[in-house]
Coordinates of C-alpha atoms and ligand atoms in Angstrom, one line a residue:
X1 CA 21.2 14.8 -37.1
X2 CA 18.4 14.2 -34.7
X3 CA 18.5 15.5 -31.0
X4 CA 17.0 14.5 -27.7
X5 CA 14.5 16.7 -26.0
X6 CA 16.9 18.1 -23.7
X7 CA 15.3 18.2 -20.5
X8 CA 18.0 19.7 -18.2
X9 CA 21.5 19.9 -18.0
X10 CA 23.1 16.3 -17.2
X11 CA 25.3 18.0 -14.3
X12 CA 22.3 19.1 -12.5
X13 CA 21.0 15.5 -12.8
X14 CA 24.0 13.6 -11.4
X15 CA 23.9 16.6 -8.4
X16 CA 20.5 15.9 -7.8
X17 CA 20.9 11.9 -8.1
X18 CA 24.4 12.9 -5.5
X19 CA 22.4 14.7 -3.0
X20 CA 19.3 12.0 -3.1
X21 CA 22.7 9.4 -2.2
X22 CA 23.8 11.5 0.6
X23 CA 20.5 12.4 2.3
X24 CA 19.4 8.9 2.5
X25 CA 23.3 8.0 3.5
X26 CA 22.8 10.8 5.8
X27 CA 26.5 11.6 4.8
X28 CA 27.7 14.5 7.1
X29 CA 28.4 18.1 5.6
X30 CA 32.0 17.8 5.2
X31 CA 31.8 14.3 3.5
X32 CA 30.0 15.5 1.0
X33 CA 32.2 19.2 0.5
X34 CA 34.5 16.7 -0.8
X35 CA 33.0 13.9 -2.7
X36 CA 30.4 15.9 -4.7
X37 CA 32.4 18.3 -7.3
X38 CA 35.6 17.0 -9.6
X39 CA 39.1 17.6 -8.9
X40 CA 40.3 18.7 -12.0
X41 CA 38.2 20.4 -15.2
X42 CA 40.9 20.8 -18.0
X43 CA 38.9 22.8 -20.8
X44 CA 41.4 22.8 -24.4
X45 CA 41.9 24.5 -27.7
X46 CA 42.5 21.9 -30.2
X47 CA 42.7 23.4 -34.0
X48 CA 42.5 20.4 -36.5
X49 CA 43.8 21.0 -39.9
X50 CA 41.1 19.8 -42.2
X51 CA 41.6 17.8 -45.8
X52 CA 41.3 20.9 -47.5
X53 CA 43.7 22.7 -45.8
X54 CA 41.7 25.0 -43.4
X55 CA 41.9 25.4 -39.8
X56 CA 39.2 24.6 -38.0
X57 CA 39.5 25.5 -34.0
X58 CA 37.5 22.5 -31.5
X59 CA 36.7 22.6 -27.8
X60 CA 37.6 19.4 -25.9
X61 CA 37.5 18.8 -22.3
X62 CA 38.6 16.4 -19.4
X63 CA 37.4 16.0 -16.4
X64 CA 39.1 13.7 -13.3
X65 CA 35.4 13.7 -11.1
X66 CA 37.4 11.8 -8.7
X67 CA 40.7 9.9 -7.7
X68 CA 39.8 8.6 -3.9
X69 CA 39.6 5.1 -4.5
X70 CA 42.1 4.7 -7.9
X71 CA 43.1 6.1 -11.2
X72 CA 40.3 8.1 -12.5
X73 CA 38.5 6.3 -15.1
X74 CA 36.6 7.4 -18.1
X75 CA 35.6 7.5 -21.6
X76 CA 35.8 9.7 -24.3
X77 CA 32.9 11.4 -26.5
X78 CA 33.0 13.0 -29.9
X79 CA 29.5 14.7 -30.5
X80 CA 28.2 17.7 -31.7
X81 CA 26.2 18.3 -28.4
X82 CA 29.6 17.7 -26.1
X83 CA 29.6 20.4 -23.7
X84 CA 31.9 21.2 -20.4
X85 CA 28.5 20.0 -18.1
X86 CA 27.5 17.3 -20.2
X87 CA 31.5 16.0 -19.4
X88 CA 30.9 16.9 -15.6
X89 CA 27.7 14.7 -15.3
X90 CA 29.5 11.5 -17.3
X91 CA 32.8 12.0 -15.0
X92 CA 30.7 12.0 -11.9
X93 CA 28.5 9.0 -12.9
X94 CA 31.9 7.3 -13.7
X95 CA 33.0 7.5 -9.9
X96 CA 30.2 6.0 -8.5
X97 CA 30.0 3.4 -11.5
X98 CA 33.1 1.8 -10.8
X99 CA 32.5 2.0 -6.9
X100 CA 28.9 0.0 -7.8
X101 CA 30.9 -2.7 -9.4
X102 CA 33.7 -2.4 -6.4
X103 CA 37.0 -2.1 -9.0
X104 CA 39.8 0.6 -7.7
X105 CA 38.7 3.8 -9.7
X106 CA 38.1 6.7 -9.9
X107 CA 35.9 8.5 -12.4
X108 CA 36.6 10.7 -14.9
X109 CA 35.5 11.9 -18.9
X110 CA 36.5 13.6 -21.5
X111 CA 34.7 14.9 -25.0
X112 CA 35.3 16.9 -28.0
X113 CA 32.7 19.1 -29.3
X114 CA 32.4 18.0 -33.0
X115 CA 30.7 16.3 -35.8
X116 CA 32.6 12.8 -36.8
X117 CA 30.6 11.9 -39.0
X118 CA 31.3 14.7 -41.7
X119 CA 35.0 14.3 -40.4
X120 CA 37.8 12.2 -42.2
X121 CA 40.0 9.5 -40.6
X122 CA 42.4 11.7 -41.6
X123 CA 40.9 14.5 -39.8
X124 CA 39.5 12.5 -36.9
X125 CA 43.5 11.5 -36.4
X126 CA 44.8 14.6 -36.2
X127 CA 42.1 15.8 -34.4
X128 CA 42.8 12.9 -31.7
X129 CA 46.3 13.6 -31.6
X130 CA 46.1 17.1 -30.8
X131 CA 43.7 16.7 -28.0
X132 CA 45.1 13.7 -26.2
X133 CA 48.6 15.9 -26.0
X134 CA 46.7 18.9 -25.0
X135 CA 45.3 16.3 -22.0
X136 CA 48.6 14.6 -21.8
X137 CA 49.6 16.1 -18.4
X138 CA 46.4 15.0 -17.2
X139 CA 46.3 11.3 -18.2
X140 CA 48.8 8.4 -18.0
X141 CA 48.0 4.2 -16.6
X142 CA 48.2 5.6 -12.8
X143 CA 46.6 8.7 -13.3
X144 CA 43.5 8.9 -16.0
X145 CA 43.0 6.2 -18.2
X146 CA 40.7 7.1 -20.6
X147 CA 38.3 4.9 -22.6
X148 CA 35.8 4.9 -25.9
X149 CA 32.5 6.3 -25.4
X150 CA 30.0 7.8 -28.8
X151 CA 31.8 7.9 -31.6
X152 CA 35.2 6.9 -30.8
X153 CA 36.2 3.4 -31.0
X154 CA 40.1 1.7 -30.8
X155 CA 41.2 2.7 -33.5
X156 CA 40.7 6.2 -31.4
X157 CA 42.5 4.5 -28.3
X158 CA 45.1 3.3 -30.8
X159 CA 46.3 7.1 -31.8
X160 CA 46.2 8.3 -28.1
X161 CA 48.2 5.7 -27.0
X162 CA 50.7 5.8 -30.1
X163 CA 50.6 9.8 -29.2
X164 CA 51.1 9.1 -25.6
X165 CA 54.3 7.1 -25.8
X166 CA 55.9 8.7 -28.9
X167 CA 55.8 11.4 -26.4
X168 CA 57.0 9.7 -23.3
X169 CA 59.5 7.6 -25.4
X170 CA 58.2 4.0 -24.9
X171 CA 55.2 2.1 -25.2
X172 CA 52.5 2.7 -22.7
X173 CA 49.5 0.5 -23.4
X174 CA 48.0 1.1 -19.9
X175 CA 47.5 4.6 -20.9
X176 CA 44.3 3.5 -22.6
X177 CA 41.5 0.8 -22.7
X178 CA 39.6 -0.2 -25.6
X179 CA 42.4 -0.7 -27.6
X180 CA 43.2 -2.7 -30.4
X181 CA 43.7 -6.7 -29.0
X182 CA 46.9 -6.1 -31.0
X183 CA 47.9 -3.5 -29.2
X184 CA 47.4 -4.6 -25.9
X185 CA 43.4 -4.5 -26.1
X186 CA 41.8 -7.3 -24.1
X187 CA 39.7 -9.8 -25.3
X188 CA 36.0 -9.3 -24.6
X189 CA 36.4 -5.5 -24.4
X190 CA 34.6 -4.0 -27.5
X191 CA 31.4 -5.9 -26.4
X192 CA 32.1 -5.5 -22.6
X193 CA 29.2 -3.3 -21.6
X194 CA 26.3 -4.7 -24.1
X195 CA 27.3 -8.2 -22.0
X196 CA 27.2 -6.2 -18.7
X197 CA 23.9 -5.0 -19.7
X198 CA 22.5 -8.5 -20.7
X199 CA 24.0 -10.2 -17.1
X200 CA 22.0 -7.7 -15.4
X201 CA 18.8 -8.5 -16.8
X202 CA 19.3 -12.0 -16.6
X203 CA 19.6 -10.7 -12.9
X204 CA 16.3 -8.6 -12.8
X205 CA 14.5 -11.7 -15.2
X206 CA 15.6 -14.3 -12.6
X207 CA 14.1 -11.4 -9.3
X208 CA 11.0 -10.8 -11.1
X209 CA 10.6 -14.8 -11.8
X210 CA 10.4 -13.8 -15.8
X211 CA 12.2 -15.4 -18.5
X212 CA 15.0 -13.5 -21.3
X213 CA 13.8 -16.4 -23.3
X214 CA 10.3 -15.2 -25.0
X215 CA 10.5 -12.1 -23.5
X216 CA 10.4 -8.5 -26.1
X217 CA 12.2 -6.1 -26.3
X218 CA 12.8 -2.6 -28.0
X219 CA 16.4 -0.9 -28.1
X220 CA 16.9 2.8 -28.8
X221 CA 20.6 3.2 -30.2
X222 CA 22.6 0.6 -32.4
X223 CA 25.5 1.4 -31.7
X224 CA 28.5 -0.7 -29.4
X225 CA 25.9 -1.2 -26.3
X226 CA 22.3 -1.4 -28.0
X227 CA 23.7 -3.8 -31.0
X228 CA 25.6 -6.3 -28.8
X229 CA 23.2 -5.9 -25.9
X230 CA 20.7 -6.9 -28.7
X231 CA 22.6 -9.7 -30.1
X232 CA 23.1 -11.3 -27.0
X233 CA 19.4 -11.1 -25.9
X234 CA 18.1 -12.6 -29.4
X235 CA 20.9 -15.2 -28.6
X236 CA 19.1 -15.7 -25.2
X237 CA 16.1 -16.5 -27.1
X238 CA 14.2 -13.0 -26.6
X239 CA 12.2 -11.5 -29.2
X240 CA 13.6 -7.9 -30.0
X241 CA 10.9 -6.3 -32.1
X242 CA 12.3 -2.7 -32.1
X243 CA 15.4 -0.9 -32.7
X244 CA 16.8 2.6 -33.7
X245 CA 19.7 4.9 -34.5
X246 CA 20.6 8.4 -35.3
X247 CA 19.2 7.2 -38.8
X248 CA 15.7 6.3 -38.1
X249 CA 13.6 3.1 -36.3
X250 CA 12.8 -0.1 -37.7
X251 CA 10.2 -2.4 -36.1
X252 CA 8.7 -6.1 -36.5
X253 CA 6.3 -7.9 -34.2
X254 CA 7.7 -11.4 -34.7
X255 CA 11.4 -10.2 -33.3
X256 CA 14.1 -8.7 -35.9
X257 CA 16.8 -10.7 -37.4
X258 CA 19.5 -9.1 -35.2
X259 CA 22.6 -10.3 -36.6
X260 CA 21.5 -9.4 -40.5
X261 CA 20.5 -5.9 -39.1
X262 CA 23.8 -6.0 -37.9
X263 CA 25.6 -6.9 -40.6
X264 CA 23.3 -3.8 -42.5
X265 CA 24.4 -0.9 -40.2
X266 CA 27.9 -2.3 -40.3
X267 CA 27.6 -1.9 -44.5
X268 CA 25.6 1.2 -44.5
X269 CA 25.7 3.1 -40.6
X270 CA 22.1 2.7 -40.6
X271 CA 19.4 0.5 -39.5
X272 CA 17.0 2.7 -41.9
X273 CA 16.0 0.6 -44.9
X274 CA 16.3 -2.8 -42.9
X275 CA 14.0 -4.9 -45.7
X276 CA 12.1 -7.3 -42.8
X277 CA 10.9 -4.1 -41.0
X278 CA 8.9 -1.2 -40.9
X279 CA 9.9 2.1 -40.5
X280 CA 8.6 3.5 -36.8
X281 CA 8.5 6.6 -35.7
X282 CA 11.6 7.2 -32.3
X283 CA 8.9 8.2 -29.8
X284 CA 7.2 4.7 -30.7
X285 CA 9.7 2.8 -29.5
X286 CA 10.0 4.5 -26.5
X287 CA 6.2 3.9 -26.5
X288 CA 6.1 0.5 -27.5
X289 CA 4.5 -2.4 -25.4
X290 CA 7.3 -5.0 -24.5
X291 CA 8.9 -6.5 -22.0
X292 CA 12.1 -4.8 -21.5
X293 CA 13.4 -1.2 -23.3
X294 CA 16.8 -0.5 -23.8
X295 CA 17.5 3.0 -23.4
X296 CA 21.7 2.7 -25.3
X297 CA 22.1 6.3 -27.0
X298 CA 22.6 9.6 -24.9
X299 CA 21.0 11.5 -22.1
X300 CA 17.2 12.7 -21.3
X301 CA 15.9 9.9 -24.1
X302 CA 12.9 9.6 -21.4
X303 CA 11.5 13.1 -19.5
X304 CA 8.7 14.6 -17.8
X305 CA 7.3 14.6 -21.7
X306 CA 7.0 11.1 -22.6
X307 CA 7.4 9.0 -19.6
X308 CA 4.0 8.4 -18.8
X309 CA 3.9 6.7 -22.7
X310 CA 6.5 4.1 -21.8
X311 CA 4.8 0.7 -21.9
X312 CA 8.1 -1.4 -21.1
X313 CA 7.7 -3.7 -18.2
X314 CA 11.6 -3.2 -17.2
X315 CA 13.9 -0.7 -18.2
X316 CA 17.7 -1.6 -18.9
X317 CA 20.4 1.5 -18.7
X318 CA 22.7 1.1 -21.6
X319 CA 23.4 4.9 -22.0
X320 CA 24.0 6.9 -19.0
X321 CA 21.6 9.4 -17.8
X322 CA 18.7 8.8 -19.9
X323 CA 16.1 9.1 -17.6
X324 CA 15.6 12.2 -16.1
X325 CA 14.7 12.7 -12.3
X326 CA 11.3 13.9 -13.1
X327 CA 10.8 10.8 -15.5
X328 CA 12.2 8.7 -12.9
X329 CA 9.2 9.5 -10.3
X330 CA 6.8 8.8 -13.0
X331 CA 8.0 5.1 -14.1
X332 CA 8.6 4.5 -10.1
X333 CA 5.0 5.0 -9.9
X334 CA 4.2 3.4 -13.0
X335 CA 6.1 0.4 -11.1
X336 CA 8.1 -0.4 -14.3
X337 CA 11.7 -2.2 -12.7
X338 CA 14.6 0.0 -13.6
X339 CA 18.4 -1.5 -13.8
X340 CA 20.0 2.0 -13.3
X341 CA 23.0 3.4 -15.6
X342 CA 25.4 2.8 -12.8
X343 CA 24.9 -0.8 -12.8
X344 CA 23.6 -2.0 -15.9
X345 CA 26.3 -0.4 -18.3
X346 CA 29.2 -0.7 -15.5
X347 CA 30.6 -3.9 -17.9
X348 CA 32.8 -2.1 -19.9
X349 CA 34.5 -0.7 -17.4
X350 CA 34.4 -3.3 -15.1
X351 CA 36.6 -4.9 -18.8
X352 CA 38.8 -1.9 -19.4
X353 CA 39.6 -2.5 -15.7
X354 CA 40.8 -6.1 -16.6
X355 CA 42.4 -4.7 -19.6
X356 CA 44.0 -2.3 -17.3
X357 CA 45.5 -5.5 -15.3
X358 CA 46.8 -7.5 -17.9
X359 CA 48.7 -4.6 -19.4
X360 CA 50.2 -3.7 -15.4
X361 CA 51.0 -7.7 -15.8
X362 CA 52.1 -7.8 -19.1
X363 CA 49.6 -11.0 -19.8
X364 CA 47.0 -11.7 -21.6
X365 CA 43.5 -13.4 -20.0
X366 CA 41.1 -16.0 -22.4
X367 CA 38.0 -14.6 -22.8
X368 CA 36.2 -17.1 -21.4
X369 CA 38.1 -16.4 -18.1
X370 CA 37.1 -12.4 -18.4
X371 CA 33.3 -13.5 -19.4
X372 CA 33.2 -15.5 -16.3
X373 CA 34.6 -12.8 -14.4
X374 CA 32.3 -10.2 -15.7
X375 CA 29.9 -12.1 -15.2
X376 CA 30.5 -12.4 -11.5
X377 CA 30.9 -8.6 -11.3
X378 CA 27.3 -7.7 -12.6
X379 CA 25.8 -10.2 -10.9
X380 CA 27.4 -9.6 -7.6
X381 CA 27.2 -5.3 -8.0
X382 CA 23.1 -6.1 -9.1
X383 CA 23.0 -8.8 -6.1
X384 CA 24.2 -5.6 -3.7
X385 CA 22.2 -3.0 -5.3
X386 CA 19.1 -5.5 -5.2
X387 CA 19.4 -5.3 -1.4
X388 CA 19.7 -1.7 -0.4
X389 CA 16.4 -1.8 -2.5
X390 CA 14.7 -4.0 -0.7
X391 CA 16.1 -3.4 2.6
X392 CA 15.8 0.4 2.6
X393 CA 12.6 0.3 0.6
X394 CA 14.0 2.8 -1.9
X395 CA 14.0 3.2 -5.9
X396 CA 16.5 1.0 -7.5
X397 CA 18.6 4.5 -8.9
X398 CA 18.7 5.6 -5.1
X399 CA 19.7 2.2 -4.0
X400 CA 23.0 2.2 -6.8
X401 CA 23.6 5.7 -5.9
X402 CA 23.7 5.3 -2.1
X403 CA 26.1 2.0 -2.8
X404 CA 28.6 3.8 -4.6
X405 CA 28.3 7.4 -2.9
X406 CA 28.8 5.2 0.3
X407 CA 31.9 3.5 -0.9
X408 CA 33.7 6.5 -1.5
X409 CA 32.5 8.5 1.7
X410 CA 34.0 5.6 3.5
X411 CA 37.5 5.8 1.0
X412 CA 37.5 9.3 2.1
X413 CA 36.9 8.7 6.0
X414 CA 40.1 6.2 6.0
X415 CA 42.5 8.5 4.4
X416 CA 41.0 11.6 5.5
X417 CA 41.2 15.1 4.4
X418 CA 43.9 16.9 3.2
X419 CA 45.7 18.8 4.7
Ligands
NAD501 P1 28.0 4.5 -30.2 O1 28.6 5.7 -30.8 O2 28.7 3.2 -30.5 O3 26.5 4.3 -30.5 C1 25.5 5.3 -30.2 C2 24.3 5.0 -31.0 O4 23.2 5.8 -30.6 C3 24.5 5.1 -32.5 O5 23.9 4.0 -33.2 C4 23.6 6.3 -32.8 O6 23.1 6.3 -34.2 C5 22.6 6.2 -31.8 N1 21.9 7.5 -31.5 C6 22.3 8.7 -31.4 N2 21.3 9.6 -31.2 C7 20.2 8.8 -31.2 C8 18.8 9.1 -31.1 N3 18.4 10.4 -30.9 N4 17.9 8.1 -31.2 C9 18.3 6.9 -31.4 N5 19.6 6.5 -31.5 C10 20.5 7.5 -31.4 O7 28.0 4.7 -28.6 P2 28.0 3.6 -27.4 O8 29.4 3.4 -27.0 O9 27.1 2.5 -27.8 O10 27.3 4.5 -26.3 C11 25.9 4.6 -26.1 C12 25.6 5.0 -24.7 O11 26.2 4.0 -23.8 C13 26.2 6.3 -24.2 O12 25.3 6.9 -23.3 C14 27.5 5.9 -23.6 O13 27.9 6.9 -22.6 C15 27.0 4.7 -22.9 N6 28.1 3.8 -22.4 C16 29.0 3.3 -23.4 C17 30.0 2.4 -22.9 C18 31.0 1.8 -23.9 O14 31.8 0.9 -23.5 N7 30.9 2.1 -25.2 C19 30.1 2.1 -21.6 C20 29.1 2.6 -20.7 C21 28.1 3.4 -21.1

């Protein structure tokens, strides 16, 4: 499998983006003693019987980064390169996600170290079972509701939740979001973030007097974000000439046919071999002149290293952290417009919150009615982040930072400290 320069350890990034927050916040000491680290690290054994019989003993994690302003909130990740910091980073990044987009959570993450795609469903089931009731005392709908992130899908969410409330004794759907529609999913869900992503651009499009329509674009990682976020742009009229996955890249100057490569990686898992395309090498998307990159697969896709090659007019956050801070300084100076992680991929929780709702209600929203919602979300949270920008003259990543930091320094202020 191929692996990102790593260029840091995630945790020390979200610290670093924390402190940036607080400085320009000028957030006193104490504020910040208990804001900045997560509440609970729960670190598990989880041995998975494989189809042959053997044991094979995983590491899984959670992590509740914070519960001051709801439920902690978070996804979970099944990768070889899981580790507990890599957990911290995404569980601290959830907290000031959902406070960006103004819903009542907290943030939290979870992640198995392992390789699912030499696992069975068979093995990937058991495997799920065993963690999520090694995390059970953790999680529940008031508590931790955990979501998908890499790798896991519903049909994950749909054995933690059957695991869940075989153990409690009754159904629980809001246990879990991302589930099966059948099962209490919500509508819009699965493509809830790659829409989140494409409202914010719209956003930044409609700022920098640009137009989707026309405009190019190259997205690194097919997966739920980069496919649906490039689906909807090529929808939108824009021209998206570059895409890649774990598997390879594929390019082609006059826009790929998005919905057939779609239809390939959903046939084969890869967008290698796409017939109207040629094969490009990863750093050459990342290189590539257009108007807007798509950063939608894991951390430190853009450092110190290859910034300065980054030829993308605007950058749109589908993964979370990848940009690192050094990178950052060099596209800031570069004066390429960056829709930072906390905003542009807050959709699909800002959805999983809705789902959230409708299970607490027991009712069911059209999805028209959650688009439209979402909708107003995005555009509202990039509306807000848009301003601290202008008005405090800082980077767009500072200005989403100091908006959600500041939210949950003032949740903290109101109910006050502990004992
Ligand atoms: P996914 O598993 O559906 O897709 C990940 C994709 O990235 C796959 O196509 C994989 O092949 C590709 N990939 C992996 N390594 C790569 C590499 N080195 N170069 C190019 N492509 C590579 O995962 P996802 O849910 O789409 O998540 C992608 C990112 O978006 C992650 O950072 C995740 O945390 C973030 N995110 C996801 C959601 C969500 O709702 N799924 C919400 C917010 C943020």
């Amino acid at each position: 499998m191929l692996t990102m320069k790593i260029n840091g350890n995630a945790y020390d990034v979200a610290l670093e983006n924390f402190d940036a927050a607080a400085d320009a916040l000028q957030l006193d000491q104490n504020t910040r003693e208990v804001i900045k680290y997560p509440e609970r690290v729960l670190m598990v054994s989880i041995p998975v019987r494989r189809d042959d019989g053997r044991i094979h003993h995983l590491e899984g994690f959670r992590v509740q980064h914070s519960s001051v302003r709801g439920p902690a909130k978070g996804g979970i990740r099944y990768h070889p390169r899981v580790t507990l910091d890599e957990v911290k980073a995404l569980a601290t990044w959830m907290t000031w996600k959902c406070a960006v987009v103004n819903i009542p959570f907290g943030g939290a993450k979870g992640g198995v170290t392992c390789d699912p795609k030499h696992m069975s469903q068979g093995e990937l089931e058991r495997l799920t079972r065993r963690y999520t009731s090694a995390i059970l005392p953790l999680i529940g709908p008031d508590q931790d509701i955990p979501a998908p992130d890499v790798y896991t899908n519903a049909q994950t969410m749909a054995w933690i939740m059957d695991t869940y409330s075989t153990t409690k004794g009754y159904p629980i759907p809001g246990v879990v979001t991302g589930k099966p529609i059948c099962l209490g999913g919500s509508l819009g869900r699965t493509e809830a973030t790659g829409r989140g992503v494409f409202y914010t651009i719209q956003s930044a499009c409609e700022h920098l007097h640009r137009n989707v329509k026309g405009s190019t674009v190259a997205v690194q990682g097919f997966g739920n974000v980069g496919s649906i976020t490039a689906q909807l742009l090529h929808e939108a009229g824009a021209k998206v000439i570059a895409v890649s996955d774990s598997t390879g890249c594929v390019y082609n100057p006059h826009g790929l046919d998005i919905p057939a490569l779609i239809h390939l990686k959903s046939l084969t898992g890869k967008v290698d071999g796409f017939p109207e395309a040629e094969p490009i090498q990863h750093e050459e998307l990342l290189g590539m002149e257009c108007d807007i990159l798509v950063p939608a697969a894991l951390e430190n896709a853009i450092h110190s290293d290859n910034a300065a090659t980054v030829r993308a007019r605007m950058i749109a956050e589908g993964a979370n952290g990848p940009i690192t801070p050094a990178a950052d300084r060099v596209l800031e100076s570069m004066g390429v417009f960056l829709i930072p992680d906390i905003l542009c991929n807050a959709g699909g929780v800002t959805v999983s919150y809705f789902e959230w709702v409708q299970n607490e209600q027991h009712l069911f929203w059209e999805a028209q009615d959650i688009y439209g919602r979402l909708e107003r979300v995005m555009k509202t949270a990039f509306r807000d982040v848009l301003k601290l920008h202008g008005e405090r003259n800082v980077p767009m990543r500072l200005a989403a930072n100091m908006l959600g930091v500041g939210r949950v320094a003032e949740a903290v202020r109101l109910r006050g400290i502990y004992p």
